[in-house]
Coordinates of C-alpha atoms and ligand atoms in Angstrom, one line a residue:
M1487 CA 0.0 0.0 0.0
S1488 CA 1.4 3.4 -0.9
E1489 CA 1.7 5.9 2.0
L1490 CA -1.1 8.0 0.6
E1491 CA -3.5 5.1 0.7
E1492 CA -3.1 4.8 4.4
T1493 CA -5.3 6.7 6.8
I1494 CA -3.4 8.7 9.4
V1495 CA -4.4 9.9 12.8
A1496 CA -3.0 12.1 15.5
V1497 CA -3.9 14.3 18.4
A1498 CA -4.1 17.9 17.0
S1499 CA -4.7 19.8 20.2
P1500 CA -1.8 21.0 22.4
P1501 CA -0.2 18.4 24.8
G1502 CA -1.6 18.3 28.4
G1503 CA -5.1 18.3 29.8
A1504 CA -7.6 20.8 28.5
A1505 CA -11.4 21.3 28.3
R1506 CA -11.3 20.2 24.7
G1507 CA -9.1 17.7 22.9
I1508 CA -9.0 17.2 19.1
V1509 CA -8.1 14.1 17.2
R1510 CA -7.5 14.5 13.4
M1511 CA -7.7 11.8 10.8
S1512 CA -7.1 11.9 7.1
G1513 CA -7.2 9.3 4.4
P1514 CA -9.5 6.9 2.5
D1515 CA -10.6 4.9 5.6
V1516 CA -11.7 7.9 7.7
L1517 CA -15.4 7.0 7.5
H1518 CA -14.9 3.4 8.3
C1519 CA -12.7 4.2 11.3
L1520 CA -15.3 6.7 12.5
E1521 CA -18.0 4.2 12.5
T1522 CA -16.1 2.1 15.0
V1523 CA -16.1 4.8 17.7
F1524 CA -18.8 7.3 17.0
R1525 CA -22.6 7.3 17.2
A1526 CA -24.4 10.4 15.9
D1527 CA -27.3 11.8 17.9
G1528 CA -29.4 12.5 14.8
P1529 CA -30.4 10.2 11.9
Q1530 CA -27.5 11.1 9.7
K1531 CA -24.5 8.8 9.9
P1532 CA -21.0 9.8 9.0
A1533 CA -21.0 7.4 6.0
E1534 CA -24.0 9.3 4.5
V1535 CA -22.5 12.7 4.7
E1536 CA -21.8 14.2 1.2
R1537 CA -20.4 17.7 2.0
P1538 CA -18.4 19.2 4.9
T1539 CA -20.6 18.7 8.0
A1540 CA -20.6 18.9 11.8
L1541 CA -22.3 16.1 13.7
A1542 CA -22.9 15.8 17.4
G1543 CA -23.0 12.4 19.1
T1544 CA -21.2 10.1 21.5
L1545 CA -17.8 8.3 21.6
H1546 CA -17.8 4.6 22.5
L1547 CA -14.4 3.3 23.6
N1548 CA -14.0 -0.3 24.4
S1549 CA -12.4 0.1 27.8
L1550 CA -14.8 2.8 29.0
A1551 CA -18.2 1.9 30.6
S1552 CA -19.9 5.1 29.6
A1553 CA -20.1 7.0 26.4
L1554 CA -18.6 10.5 26.1
R1555 CA -19.9 13.6 24.3
C1556 CA -18.2 14.3 21.0
E1557 CA -18.6 16.5 17.9
I1558 CA -17.1 15.5 14.7
Y1559 CA -16.3 17.8 11.8
L1560 CA -16.2 15.9 8.6
W1561 CA -14.9 16.7 5.1
P1562 CA -16.0 13.5 3.2
G1563 CA -14.5 14.4 -0.2
R1564 CA -11.5 16.0 -1.7
K1565 CA -12.3 19.6 -0.6
S1566 CA -10.5 19.3 2.7
Y1567 CA -7.1 20.6 4.0
T1568 CA -5.3 17.5 2.8
G1569 CA -7.3 16.9 -0.4
E1570 CA -8.7 13.6 0.9
P1571 CA -11.4 12.7 3.5
V1572 CA -10.7 14.3 6.8
A1573 CA -12.4 14.1 10.2
E1574 CA -11.8 16.0 13.4
L1575 CA -13.2 14.6 16.6
H1576 CA -13.6 17.1 19.4
T1577 CA -14.1 15.7 22.8
L1578 CA -12.8 16.1 26.4
G1579 CA -9.1 17.0 26.4
S1580 CA -7.9 14.3 28.8
P1581 CA -4.6 12.8 27.6
P1582 CA -5.3 9.1 28.6
L1583 CA -8.7 9.4 26.9
L1584 CA -7.3 10.7 23.7
D1585 CA -4.7 7.9 23.8
L1586 CA -7.5 5.3 24.0
L1587 CA -9.3 6.9 21.1
I1588 CA -6.2 6.9 19.0
K1589 CA -5.5 3.2 19.9
Q1590 CA -9.0 2.3 18.9
L1591 CA -8.8 4.2 15.6
C1592 CA -5.5 2.5 14.8
A1593 CA -7.1 -0.9 15.6
A1594 CA -9.7 0.0 13.0
G1595 CA -7.1 0.5 10.3
A1596 CA -5.5 4.0 10.8
R1597 CA -1.9 4.6 11.7
L1598 CA -0.1 7.3 13.7
A1599 CA 0.7 10.3 11.6
Q1600 CA 4.3 11.5 11.2
P1601 CA 5.2 15.1 12.1
G1602 CA 3.8 17.5 9.4
E1603 CA 2.2 14.6 7.5
F1604 CA -1.2 16.3 7.2
T1605 CA 0.4 19.4 5.6
L1606 CA 2.6 17.1 3.5
R1607 CA -0.6 15.5 2.1
A1608 CA -2.0 18.9 1.5
F1609 CA 1.1 19.7 -0.6
L1610 CA 1.1 16.3 -2.4
S1611 CA -2.5 16.8 -3.4
R1612 CA -1.7 20.3 -4.6
R1613 CA -3.9 22.0 -2.1
I1614 CA -1.0 24.2 -1.1
D1615 CA 2.5 24.8 -2.5
L1616 CA 5.8 24.7 -0.5
T1617 CA 5.8 28.4 0.3
Q1618 CA 2.4 28.0 1.9
A1619 CA 3.5 24.8 3.7
E1620 CA 6.2 26.9 5.3
A1621 CA 3.7 29.6 6.0
V1622 CA 1.6 27.0 8.0
L1623 CA 4.7 26.5 10.1
G1624 CA 5.2 30.3 10.3
V1625 CA 1.6 30.6 11.6
I1626 CA 2.1 27.9 14.2
D1627 CA 5.4 29.3 15.3
A1628 CA 4.5 33.0 15.3
H1629 CA 5.5 34.8 18.4
D1630 CA 4.0 38.1 17.8
Q1631 CA 1.4 39.8 15.6
Q1632 CA 4.0 40.9 12.9
Q1633 CA 5.2 37.3 12.4
L1634 CA 1.6 36.1 12.3
D1635 CA 0.7 38.8 9.7
V1636 CA 3.6 37.8 7.5
A1637 CA 2.9 34.1 7.7
L1638 CA -0.8 34.6 7.0
E1639 CA -0.1 36.7 4.0
Q1640 CA 2.2 34.0 2.7
L1641 CA -0.4 31.4 3.4
A1642 CA -2.9 33.4 1.4
G1643 CA -0.5 33.2 -1.5
G1644 CA 1.2 36.6 -1.2
L1645 CA 4.4 35.3 -2.6
A1646 CA 3.2 32.2 -4.5
Q1647 CA 0.8 34.2 -6.7
P1648 CA 3.4 36.3 -8.6
L1649 CA 5.7 33.3 -8.9
H1650 CA 3.0 31.1 -10.4
T1651 CA 2.0 33.9 -12.8
L1652 CA 5.7 34.3 -13.9
R1653 CA 6.1 30.5 -14.3
D1654 CA 2.9 30.3 -16.4
A1655 CA 4.2 33.0 -18.7
L1656 CA 7.6 31.3 -19.1
L1657 CA 5.9 28.0 -19.8
D1658 CA 3.9 29.6 -22.6
L1659 CA 7.0 31.1 -24.0
L1660 CA 8.9 27.8 -23.9
G1661 CA 5.9 26.2 -25.6
H1662 CA 6.2 28.7 -28.5
L1663 CA 9.9 28.0 -28.9
E1664 CA 9.5 24.3 -28.8
A1665 CA 6.7 24.4 -31.3
G1666 CA 9.1 26.3 -33.5
F1667 CA 11.7 23.4 -33.2
D1668 CA 9.0 20.9 -34.3
F1669 CA 8.4 22.8 -37.4
A1670 CA 11.9 23.8 -38.1
D1671 CA 11.5 23.3 -41.8
E1672 CA 9.1 26.2 -42.0
D1673 CA 10.9 29.4 -42.7
L1674 CA 9.0 31.5 -40.2
P1675 CA 9.8 31.4 -36.5
F1676 CA 6.9 30.7 -34.2
I1677 CA 7.7 33.8 -32.2
A1678 CA 9.3 36.9 -33.6
A1679 CA 12.8 37.7 -32.1
E1680 CA 11.6 41.1 -30.9
E1681 CA 8.6 39.6 -29.1
L1682 CA 10.8 36.9 -27.6
E1683 CA 13.2 39.6 -26.3
R1684 CA 10.3 41.7 -25.0
Q1685 CA 8.8 38.7 -23.0
L1686 CA 12.2 37.7 -21.6
A1687 CA 12.8 41.3 -20.5
A1688 CA 9.4 41.5 -18.8
A1689 CA 10.1 38.1 -17.0
A1690 CA 13.6 39.3 -16.0
E1691 CA 12.1 42.5 -14.5
I1692 CA 9.5 40.6 -12.5
T1693 CA 12.2 38.1 -11.3
D1694 CA 14.5 41.0 -10.2
K1695 CA 11.7 42.6 -8.3
L1696 CA 10.9 39.4 -6.5
A1697 CA 14.6 38.9 -5.7
R1698 CA 14.8 42.4 -4.3
Q1699 CA 11.7 42.0 -2.2
I1700 CA 12.9 38.7 -0.7
G1701 CA 16.6 39.5 -0.6
T1702 CA 16.8 43.0 1.0
R1703 CA 14.1 43.1 3.5
A1704 CA 13.4 41.6 6.8
T1705 CA 12.1 38.2 7.3
A1706 CA 9.5 37.6 10.0
Q1707 CA 12.2 36.2 12.3
Q1708 CA 14.5 39.2 11.8
L1709 CA 12.9 41.9 13.9
P1710 CA 12.3 45.2 12.2
R1711 CA 15.0 47.7 13.2
V1712 CA 14.2 51.1 14.7
V1713 CA 17.2 53.3 15.1
L1714 CA 17.7 56.4 17.3
I1715 CA 19.9 58.8 15.4
G1716 CA 21.0 62.4 15.9
W1717 CA 23.6 64.9 17.1
P1718 CA 25.7 64.0 20.2
N1719 CA 24.2 64.7 23.5
T1720 CA 20.6 65.0 22.2
G1721 CA 19.3 62.4 24.7
K1722 CA 19.3 59.4 22.4
S1723 CA 20.6 57.0 25.1
S1724 CA 18.1 58.4 27.6
L1725 CA 15.3 57.8 25.2
F1726 CA 16.6 54.3 24.5
N1727 CA 16.4 53.6 28.2
A1728 CA 13.0 55.2 28.6
L1729 CA 11.6 53.2 25.6
S1730 CA 13.1 49.9 26.6
E1731 CA 12.3 50.6 30.3
K1732 CA 15.9 49.5 31.2
S1733 CA 19.0 51.5 32.1
K1734 CA 21.1 49.6 29.6
A1735 CA 22.6 52.6 27.8
I1736 CA 25.1 54.9 29.6
V1737 CA 23.9 58.5 29.8
S1738 CA 26.1 61.5 30.5
R1739 CA 26.2 65.2 30.0
H1740 CA 29.3 64.8 27.9
A1741 CA 28.8 64.7 24.2
G1742 CA 30.2 61.5 22.6
T1743 CA 29.2 59.1 25.4
T1744 CA 27.9 56.4 23.1
R1745 CA 30.6 55.0 20.9
D1746 CA 29.2 51.6 19.9
Y1747 CA 25.6 50.8 19.3
L1748 CA 23.2 49.1 21.6
T1749 CA 20.1 47.1 20.9
A1750 CA 17.0 46.1 22.8
K1751 CA 14.0 44.1 21.8
L1752 CA 10.8 46.1 22.3
D1753 CA 7.2 44.9 22.4
L1754 CA 5.0 47.6 20.9
D1755 CA 1.6 46.4 21.9
G1756 CA 2.0 43.0 20.1
V1757 CA 4.5 44.3 17.4
S1758 CA 8.1 43.5 18.1
C1759 CA 11.1 45.5 16.9
C1760 CA 14.7 45.9 17.7
L1761 CA 15.5 49.4 19.0
I1762 CA 19.1 50.6 18.4
D1763 CA 20.9 53.4 20.2
T1764 CA 23.8 54.9 18.1
A1765 CA 26.7 57.3 18.6
G1766 CA 26.0 61.0 17.7
V1767 CA 26.7 62.0 14.1
D1768 CA 28.9 64.8 12.9
M1769 CA 28.5 67.6 10.3
E1770 CA 29.9 65.4 7.5
T1771 CA 27.5 62.6 8.1
D1772 CA 25.3 61.8 5.1
L1773 CA 22.9 59.2 6.4
D1774 CA 21.9 58.1 2.9
A1775 CA 25.4 58.0 1.3
P1776 CA 26.5 54.6 0.0
A1777 CA 28.7 52.6 2.4
N1778 CA 32.4 53.5 2.3
A1779 CA 33.7 50.7 0.1
S1780 CA 37.2 50.5 1.5
P1781 CA 37.3 52.2 4.8
D1782 CA 40.9 52.7 6.0
V1783 CA 40.4 51.1 9.4
E1784 CA 43.9 51.8 10.6
Q1785 CA 43.5 55.5 9.9
E1786 CA 40.1 55.9 11.3
S1787 CA 39.7 57.5 14.7
V1788 CA 37.3 56.0 17.2
E1789 CA 34.9 59.0 16.5
Q1790 CA 34.9 58.3 12.8
E1791 CA 34.3 54.6 13.4
S1792 CA 31.4 55.4 15.7
V1793 CA 29.8 57.8 13.2
E1794 CA 30.3 55.2 10.4
M1795 CA 28.6 52.6 12.5
A1796 CA 25.7 54.9 13.3
R1797 CA 25.3 55.7 9.6
Q1798 CA 25.2 52.0 8.7
Q1799 CA 22.6 51.3 11.4
A1800 CA 20.5 54.2 10.1
Q1801 CA 20.7 52.7 6.6
Q1802 CA 19.8 49.2 7.7
A1803 CA 16.8 50.2 9.8
Q1804 CA 13.2 50.2 8.7
V1805 CA 12.4 53.1 10.9
R1806 CA 14.6 56.1 11.9
I1807 CA 13.9 58.3 14.9
L1808 CA 15.7 61.5 14.4
C1809 CA 16.4 63.0 17.8
I1810 CA 16.5 66.8 18.1
D1811 CA 17.4 68.6 21.3
S1812 CA 14.6 71.0 22.0
T1813 CA 16.6 73.0 24.5
R1814 CA 18.7 74.6 21.8
R1815 CA 18.3 75.8 18.2
P1816 CA 18.8 73.1 15.6
N1817 CA 22.3 73.2 14.1
A1818 CA 23.0 73.2 10.3
W1819 CA 23.0 69.4 10.1
E1820 CA 19.7 69.2 11.9
E1821 CA 18.2 72.0 9.9
S1822 CA 19.0 70.2 6.7
R1823 CA 17.5 66.9 7.9
L1824 CA 14.4 68.8 9.1
A1825 CA 14.1 70.7 5.8
G1826 CA 14.5 67.5 3.7
R1827 CA 12.1 65.4 5.7
H1828 CA 9.1 65.9 3.5
A1829 CA 11.0 65.1 0.3
Q1830 CA 12.5 62.1 2.0
S1831 CA 9.2 60.8 3.3
E1832 CA 7.8 60.9 -0.2
A1833 CA 10.8 59.3 -1.8
D1834 CA 11.0 56.7 0.8
S1835 CA 7.3 56.1 1.3
G1836 CA 7.2 52.6 2.6
R1837 CA 10.9 51.9 2.2
Q1838 CA 12.0 53.6 5.3
Q1839 CA 9.9 55.4 7.8
Q1840 CA 11.1 58.4 9.8
L1841 CA 9.9 60.0 13.0
I1842 CA 11.2 63.1 14.7
A1843 CA 11.6 63.1 18.5
W1844 CA 12.1 66.5 20.1
T1845 CA 14.0 65.5 23.3
K1846 CA 14.4 67.0 26.7
Y1847 CA 11.0 68.7 26.4
D1848 CA 10.7 69.2 30.2
A1849 CA 13.7 71.6 30.0
A1850 CA 12.5 73.2 26.7
E1851 CA 9.3 74.3 28.5
S1852 CA 11.3 76.1 31.2
F1853 CA 13.5 77.8 28.6
A1854 CA 11.1 80.3 27.2
E1855 CA 13.5 81.6 24.5
G1856 CA 16.3 80.4 22.4
N1857 CA 15.3 76.8 22.2
A1858 CA 14.4 75.0 19.0
A1859 CA 10.8 74.4 19.5
P1860 CA 8.5 76.3 21.8
P1861 CA 6.0 73.9 23.4
D1862 CA 3.1 74.7 21.0
A1863 CA 5.3 74.7 17.8
V1864 CA 6.2 71.1 17.4
P1865 CA 5.3 70.1 13.9
S1866 CA 2.6 67.5 13.4
D1867 CA 5.0 64.7 12.3
S1868 CA 7.1 65.1 15.4
I1869 CA 6.6 64.0 19.0
A1870 CA 7.7 66.1 22.0
T1871 CA 9.3 63.8 24.5
S1872 CA 11.0 63.9 27.9
S1873 CA 12.9 60.9 29.1
F1874 CA 12.9 62.5 32.6
T1875 CA 9.2 63.0 33.0
G1876 CA 8.0 60.3 30.5
K1877 CA 6.1 62.9 28.5
G1878 CA 5.4 61.7 24.9
I1879 CA 7.0 58.3 25.4
D1880 CA 3.7 56.4 25.0
E1881 CA 2.8 58.5 22.0
L1882 CA 6.2 57.8 20.5
R1883 CA 5.7 54.1 21.1
R1884 CA 2.4 54.3 19.3
R1885 CA 3.9 56.1 16.3
M1886 CA 6.8 53.6 16.3
R1887 CA 4.3 50.8 16.1
E1888 CA 2.5 52.3 13.2
A1889 CA 5.8 53.0 11.4
V1890 CA 7.0 49.5 11.9
L1891 CA 3.8 48.0 10.6
R1892 CA 3.9 50.4 7.5
A1893 CA 7.5 49.4 6.9
V1894 CA 6.8 45.6 7.2
A1895 CA 3.7 45.9 5.0
S1896 CA 5.7 47.4 2.2
S1897 CA 8.6 45.0 2.5
S1898 CA 7.0 41.7 1.3
A1899 CA 8.6 40.0 4.2
V1900 CA 8.5 36.2 4.1
V1901 CA 8.7 33.4 6.6
A1902 CA 12.5 33.0 7.1
P1903 CA 13.1 29.6 5.7
T1904 CA 11.2 30.5 2.6
A1905 CA 13.3 33.6 2.2
V1906 CA 16.5 31.6 2.3
R1907 CA 15.3 28.9 -0.1
C1908 CA 13.8 31.4 -2.5
R1909 CA 16.7 33.8 -2.6
E1910 CA 19.1 31.4 -4.3
S1911 CA 16.5 29.9 -6.7
I1912 CA 15.3 33.3 -7.8
R1913 CA 18.8 34.5 -8.3
L1914 CA 19.6 31.6 -10.5
A1915 CA 16.3 32.1 -12.5
A1916 CA 17.2 35.7 -13.0
E1917 CA 20.6 34.9 -14.3
S1918 CA 19.2 32.4 -16.8
L1919 CA 16.6 34.8 -18.0
G1920 CA 19.3 37.5 -18.3
R1921 CA 21.5 35.1 -20.5
G1922 CA 18.4 34.2 -22.6
R1923 CA 17.7 37.8 -23.2
E1924 CA 21.3 38.5 -24.2
I1925 CA 21.1 35.7 -26.8
A1926 CA 17.8 37.2 -28.1
Q1927 CA 19.3 40.7 -28.3
G1928 CA 22.4 39.4 -30.1
R1929 CA 20.1 37.6 -32.6
I1930 CA 18.1 40.7 -33.3
A1931 CA 21.3 42.7 -33.9
A1932 CA 22.6 40.0 -36.2
D1933 CA 19.2 39.8 -38.1
R1934 CA 19.4 43.6 -38.7
E1935 CA 22.9 43.4 -40.0
N1936 CA 22.0 40.5 -42.2
S1937 CA 18.9 42.1 -43.7
A1938 CA 21.0 45.3 -44.3
Q1939 CA 23.4 43.1 -46.3
E1940 CA 20.5 41.3 -47.9
N1941 CA 21.9 38.0 -46.8
G1942 CA 20.2 34.7 -47.7
V1943 CA 17.2 33.7 -45.6
Q1944 CA 18.5 30.1 -45.3
E1945 CA 21.8 31.0 -43.6
N1946 CA 20.0 33.4 -41.4
G1947 CA 17.3 30.8 -40.5
A1948 CA 19.9 28.3 -39.4
R1949 CA 21.4 30.8 -36.9
I1950 CA 17.8 31.6 -35.6
I1951 CA 17.3 27.9 -34.6
D1952 CA 20.6 27.7 -32.8
G1953 CA 19.8 30.8 -30.8
E1954 CA 16.4 29.6 -29.9
E1955 CA 17.6 26.3 -28.6
L1956 CA 20.0 28.1 -26.3
I1957 CA 17.2 30.4 -25.1
A1958 CA 14.9 27.4 -24.5
A1959 CA 17.7 25.8 -22.4
E1960 CA 18.0 28.9 -20.3
L1961 CA 14.2 29.1 -19.9
R1962 CA 14.1 25.5 -18.7
V1963 CA 16.7 26.3 -16.0
A1964 CA 14.7 29.4 -14.9
L1965 CA 11.5 27.3 -14.8
D1966 CA 13.1 24.6 -12.7
E1967 CA 14.4 27.1 -10.2
L1968 CA 11.1 28.9 -9.9
G1969 CA 9.4 25.5 -9.7
K1970 CA 11.5 24.7 -6.7
V1971 CA 10.2 27.7 -4.9
V1972 CA 6.5 27.1 -5.6
G1973 CA 6.8 23.4 -5.2
A1974 CA 6.1 22.4 -8.8
I1975 CA 9.5 20.7 -8.7
Y1976 CA 10.7 19.4 -5.4
T1977 CA 13.3 17.0 -4.1
D1978 CA 13.1 14.6 -1.1
D1979 CA 15.7 16.8 0.5
I1980 CA 13.6 19.9 0.3
L1981 CA 10.5 18.0 1.6
D1982 CA 12.5 16.6 4.5
R1983 CA 13.9 19.9 5.5
I1984 CA 10.5 21.5 5.5
F1985 CA 8.2 18.9 6.9
S1986 CA 10.6 17.6 9.6
R1987 CA 10.2 20.9 11.4
F1988 CA 6.4 20.4 11.9
C1989 CA 4.9 18.8 15.0
I1990 CA 2.7 15.8 15.0
G1991 CA -1.0 16.5 14.2
K1992 CA -0.2 19.4 11.8
Ligands
LIG850 N1 16.2 67.7 31.0 C1 16.4 66.6 30.4 N2 17.7 66.2 30.1 C2 17.9 65.1 29.4 C3 16.8 64.3 28.9 N3 17.3 63.3 28.3 C4 18.6 63.3 28.4 N4 19.0 64.4 29.1 C5 20.3 64.8 29.4 O1 21.1 65.1 28.2 C6 22.4 64.6 28.4 C7 22.8 63.6 27.3 O2 22.0 62.5 27.4 P1 22.3 61.1 26.6 O3 21.1 60.3 26.7 O4 23.6 60.6 27.1 O5 22.5 61.7 25.1 P2 23.0 61.0 23.8 O6 22.3 61.5 22.7 O7 22.9 59.5 24.0 O8 24.5 61.4 23.8 P3 25.8 60.7 23.0 O9 25.8 59.3 23.3 O10 26.9 61.5 23.5 O11 25.5 61.1 21.6 C8 22.5 64.0 29.8 O12 23.1 64.9 30.7 C9 21.1 63.7 30.1 O13 20.8 63.7 31.5 C10 15.4 64.8 29.2 O14 14.4 64.2 28.8 N5 15.3 65.9 29.9
LIG851 MG1 24.3 58.1 23.9

């Protein structure tokens, strides 16, 4: 008997006693196994059910004198999670009782399910693809709302959909090319070189976009990064301590206290992030400049290194909090950041979020003149804060939460293992498509040259076929790689790696 012909059973509720315990079964013998333990209250028997149905009744276990209440949820056909008959028995969540139930179902012909076997069956019956199988894991393992959101989006096909569409388009294209080989004697190509090049370019663009989405942004397991950035002595470390409710960062009245950067995990009302305190910047610091390709480490002073580290942290973060000391006038660097913030917020909409924290506001209020921001003049995209009195800290946390969610929503984050697996495959697919496109471009150029010289069609035609075969070969590689991601092509190794991480009953 093949494994798929066997009926599997497992406890699907969490271990330990509970008011409700769930036993899940899947496979062709589900109805027969149910008959041996379950009696429905009403006239309808499980074997007569034709569509997904809930039935109330009693459980009859051989070694128990009395019957127990039980509801069963039955999917008798192929429209179930696993694509085969499935039943869930909901009864009292007593571990010895559930053991007895499982034993009796096994005696009736079922066998114990392996970890992840229900989801594996869903995959094998094409109810879900591999990215969604990993998303099931992501949902089960989610530790906070953000991880749950990412996993649910992936489960709904967020990533799978564009990949499937791309694969379908490439399969069509390959079909056209191969039809051309079958009729190689005809002079006309089945797809014009320009059209072939255009379609390859479109596919390469989509692949690049997917690769960027997956490659550069956070995965659900890498926390979104929120960085405190600003001039020395503006109160960044004090804000870090106030937000993280710990006195981890050293605070002093001397500018340049923080040299390294510090991190703390924050829970913003169900949304986690990593908060980073950095060293103060200097006049030369351009937060958006590309990284210094070959920093001369020997020559760099500690200050320069600290500033460089702060700049890198600012670039890697999804959210920046620009700290401005409200007890003094903004300096030139701060003025330029404040002046450019609207342009930046439009250019970066989604990519990177920025908030402005006016710090030391308790002192600003007592300084009537000469400070940066009189109490009633804080712009609407800013928050007036004081780490001493706690003013504005809750508001800042609320705004941080919104900014993190905005950044995550625009990042197409994926469940971490999917990201790792996808990245390499999509890179290889993009490379193949790029090579295919180069061949097509070379052929167009050669065709033009030939027609200018009015060369013979036959000679030209022979080269067309050569080029098309090479393009078809590249297309096949790209399709295989994309197929690995969506699960159209999979190896035992990939299946093992994914499904061995599931727990029994899922
Ligand atoms: N009145 C007032 N003073 C503050 C507040 N926050 C920080 N300070 C003071 O400002 C000074 C600098 O604070 P830090 O938190 O060390 O500032 P920083 O931005 O981390 O400084 P560097 O690490 O040197 O860049 C210290 O003397 C703090 O006591 C505040 O909310 N109110
Ligand atoms: Mg500091």
